């Protein structure tokens, strides 16, 4: 186990840790196109969520609803592309 910082560090370190984690996941599963696309998509959604949604949506329930709707929409679009 190698700790990467978690939530005790700044946002930049958290995003770097996420990038390393999703890169490792993609490498671990063979660097196929589908897995690389999946890891990039999930990393992108987490970055968007942490940078944009937390600033605009202060109501926690509304924020969760909007995030779930956007994730559902984007995951369906990605699945159609693959």
Coordinates of N, CA and C in Angstrom, one line a residue:
X1 N 0.8 -1.2 0.0 CA 0.0 0.0 0.0 C 0.9 1.2 0.0
X2 N 0.6 2.1 -1.0 CA 1.4 3.4 -1.0 C 0.4 4.5 -0.9
X3 N 0.4 5.2 0.2 CA -0.6 6.3 0.3 C -0.2 7.5 -0.6
X4 N -1.2 8.0 -1.3 CA -1.0 9.1 -2.3 C -1.5 10.5 -1.7
X5 N -1.9 10.6 -0.5 CA -2.3 11.9 0.0 C -3.7 11.9 0.5
X6 N -4.6 11.3 -0.3 CA -6.0 11.3 0.2 C -6.6 12.7 0.3
X7 N -7.5 12.9 1.2 CA -8.2 14.2 1.3 C -7.5 15.1 2.3
X8 N -6.3 14.8 2.7 CA -5.5 15.6 3.7 C -4.6 16.6 2.9
X9 N -4.6 16.5 1.7 CA -3.7 17.4 0.9 C -4.6 18.4 0.1
X10 N -3.9 19.2 -0.7 CA -4.6 20.2 -1.5 C -5.4 19.6 -2.7
X11 N -6.2 20.3 -3.3 CA -7.0 19.8 -4.5 C -6.0 19.3 -5.6
X12 N -5.0 20.0 -5.8 CA -4.0 19.6 -6.9 C -3.4 18.3 -6.6
X13 N -3.0 18.0 -5.4 CA -2.5 16.7 -5.0 C -3.5 15.6 -5.1
X14 N -4.7 15.9 -4.7 CA -5.8 15.0 -4.8 C -6.1 14.6 -6.3
X15 N -6.1 15.6 -7.2 CA -6.3 15.3 -8.6 C -5.1 14.5 -9.2
X16 N -3.9 14.9 -8.8 CA -2.7 14.1 -9.2 C -2.8 12.7 -8.8
X17 N -3.2 12.5 -7.5 CA -3.4 11.1 -7.0 C -4.4 10.3 -7.8
X18 N -5.5 11.0 -8.1 CA -6.6 10.3 -8.9 C -6.0 9.9 -10.3
X19 N -5.3 10.9 -10.9 CA -4.7 10.6 -12.2 C -3.8 9.4 -12.2
X20 N -2.9 9.3 -11.1 CA -2.0 8.2 -11.0 C -2.8 6.9 -10.8
X21 N -3.9 7.0 -10.0 CA -4.7 5.8 -9.7 C -5.4 5.3 -10.9
X22 N -6.0 6.1 -11.7 CA -6.7 5.7 -12.9 C -5.7 5.2 -14.0
X23 N -4.5 5.8 -14.0 CA -3.5 5.4 -15.0 C -3.0 4.0 -14.6
X24 N -2.9 3.7 -13.3 CA -2.5 2.4 -12.9 C -3.6 1.4 -13.2
X25 N -4.8 1.7 -13.0 CA -5.9 0.8 -13.3 C -5.9 0.5 -14.7
X26 N -5.7 1.5 -15.6 CA -5.7 1.2 -17.0 C -4.5 0.3 -17.4
X27 N -3.3 0.5 -16.8 CA -2.2 -0.3 -17.0 C -2.4 -1.7 -16.5
X28 N -3.0 -1.8 -15.4 CA -3.2 -3.1 -14.7 C -4.1 -4.0 -15.6
X29 N -5.1 -3.4 -16.2 CA -6.0 -4.2 -17.0 C -5.6 -4.3 -18.5
X30 N -4.4 -4.0 -18.8 CA -3.9 -4.3 -20.1 C -3.8 -3.1 -21.1
X31 N -4.1 -1.9 -20.8 CA -4.0 -0.8 -21.7 C -4.9 -0.9 -23.0
X32 N -6.0 -1.7 -22.9 CA -6.8 -1.7 -24.0 C -7.6 -0.4 -24.2
X33 N -8.1 -0.2 -25.4 CA -8.8 1.0 -25.7 C -10.0 1.2 -24.8
X34 N -10.8 0.2 -24.5 CA -12.0 0.3 -23.7 C -11.6 0.7 -22.3
X35 N -10.6 0.0 -21.7 CA -10.3 0.3 -20.3 C -9.7 1.7 -20.2
X36 N -8.8 2.1 -21.1 CA -8.2 3.4 -21.1 C -9.3 4.5 -21.2
X37 N -10.3 4.3 -22.1 CA -11.4 5.2 -22.3 C -12.2 5.3 -21.0
X38 N -12.5 4.1 -20.4 CA -13.2 4.1 -19.2 C -12.5 4.9 -18.1
X39 N -11.2 4.6 -17.9 CA -10.5 5.3 -16.8 C -10.4 6.8 -17.1
X40 N -10.2 7.2 -18.3 CA -10.1 8.6 -18.7 C -11.5 9.3 -18.4
X41 N -12.6 8.6 -18.8 CA -13.9 9.1 -18.6 C -14.2 9.3 -17.1
X42 N -13.9 8.3 -16.3 CA -14.2 8.4 -14.8 C -13.3 9.5 -14.2
X43 N -12.0 9.6 -14.6 CA -11.2 10.6 -14.1 C -11.7 12.0 -14.5
X44 N -12.1 12.1 -15.7 CA -12.7 13.4 -16.2 C -13.9 13.8 -15.4
X45 N -14.8 12.9 -15.1 CA -16.0 13.2 -14.4 C -15.7 13.6 -13.0
X46 N -14.7 12.9 -12.3 CA -14.4 13.3 -11.0 C -13.7 14.7 -10.9
X47 N -12.9 15.0 -11.9 CA -12.3 16.3 -12.0 C -13.4 17.4 -12.2
X48 N -14.3 17.2 -13.1 CA -15.4 18.1 -13.3 C -16.2 18.3 -12.1
X49 N -16.5 17.2 -11.4 CA -17.3 17.3 -10.2 C -16.6 18.1 -9.1
X50 N -15.3 17.8 -8.9 CA -14.6 18.5 -7.8 C -14.3 20.0 -8.2
X51 N -14.1 20.3 -9.4 CA -13.8 21.7 -9.8 C -15.0 22.6 -10.0
X52 N -16.1 22.0 -10.6 CA -17.2 22.8 -11.0 C -18.4 22.7 -10.1
X53 N -18.9 21.5 -9.9 CA -20.1 21.3 -9.2 C -20.1 21.7 -7.8
X54 N -19.0 21.5 -7.1 CA -19.0 21.9 -5.7 C -19.0 23.4 -5.5
X55 N -18.7 24.2 -6.5 CA -18.7 25.6 -6.4 C -20.1 26.1 -6.7
X56 N -20.8 25.5 -7.6 CA -22.1 26.0 -8.1 C -23.3 25.5 -7.3
X57 N -23.2 24.3 -6.8 CA -24.4 23.7 -6.2 C -24.0 23.5 -4.7
X58 N -24.6 24.4 -3.9 CA -24.4 24.3 -2.4 C -25.4 23.4 -1.8
X59 N -26.6 23.2 -2.3 CA -27.5 22.3 -1.8 C -27.1 20.8 -2.1
X60 N -26.8 20.1 -1.0 CA -26.2 18.7 -1.2 C -27.1 17.8 -2.0
X61 N -28.5 17.8 -1.7 CA -29.4 16.9 -2.4 C -29.5 17.3 -3.9
X62 N -29.6 18.6 -4.2 CA -29.6 19.0 -5.6 C -28.3 18.6 -6.3
X63 N -27.2 18.8 -5.7 CA -25.9 18.5 -6.3 C -25.8 17.0 -6.6
X64 N -26.3 16.1 -5.7 CA -26.3 14.7 -6.0 C -27.2 14.3 -7.1
X65 N -28.4 14.9 -7.2 CA -29.3 14.6 -8.3 C -28.7 15.1 -9.6
X66 N -28.1 16.2 -9.7 CA -27.5 16.7 -10.9 C -26.4 15.9 -11.3
X67 N -25.5 15.5 -10.4 CA -24.4 14.6 -10.7 C -24.9 13.3 -11.3
X68 N -25.9 12.7 -10.6 CA -26.3 11.4 -11.1 C -26.9 11.5 -12.5
X69 N -27.7 12.5 -12.8 CA -28.2 12.7 -14.1 C -27.2 12.9 -15.1
X70 N -26.2 13.7 -14.8 CA -25.1 13.9 -15.8 C -24.3 12.7 -16.0
X71 N -24.0 11.9 -15.0 CA -23.2 10.7 -15.1 C -24.0 9.7 -15.9
X72 N -25.3 9.6 -15.7 CA -26.2 8.7 -16.4 C -26.2 9.0 -17.9
X73 N -26.3 10.3 -18.2 CA -26.3 10.8 -19.6 C -25.0 10.5 -20.3
X74 N -23.9 10.9 -19.6 CA -22.6 10.7 -20.2 C -22.2 9.2 -20.4
X75 N -22.5 8.4 -19.4 CA -22.2 7.0 -19.5 C -22.9 6.3 -20.7
X76 N -24.2 6.7 -20.9 CA -24.9 6.2 -22.0 C -24.3 6.6 -23.3
X77 N -23.9 7.9 -23.4 CA -23.3 8.4 -24.7 C -22.0 7.7 -24.9
X78 N -21.2 7.4 -23.9 CA -19.9 6.7 -24.1 C -20.1 5.3 -24.5
X79 N -21.1 4.6 -23.9 CA -21.4 3.3 -24.3 C -21.9 3.2 -25.8
X80 N -22.6 4.1 -26.2 CA -23.0 4.1 -27.7 C -21.8 4.3 -28.6
X81 N -20.8 5.1 -28.1 CA -19.6 5.3 -28.9 C -18.8 4.0 -29.0
X82 N -18.7 3.2 -28.0 CA -17.9 2.0 -27.9 C -18.7 0.9 -28.7

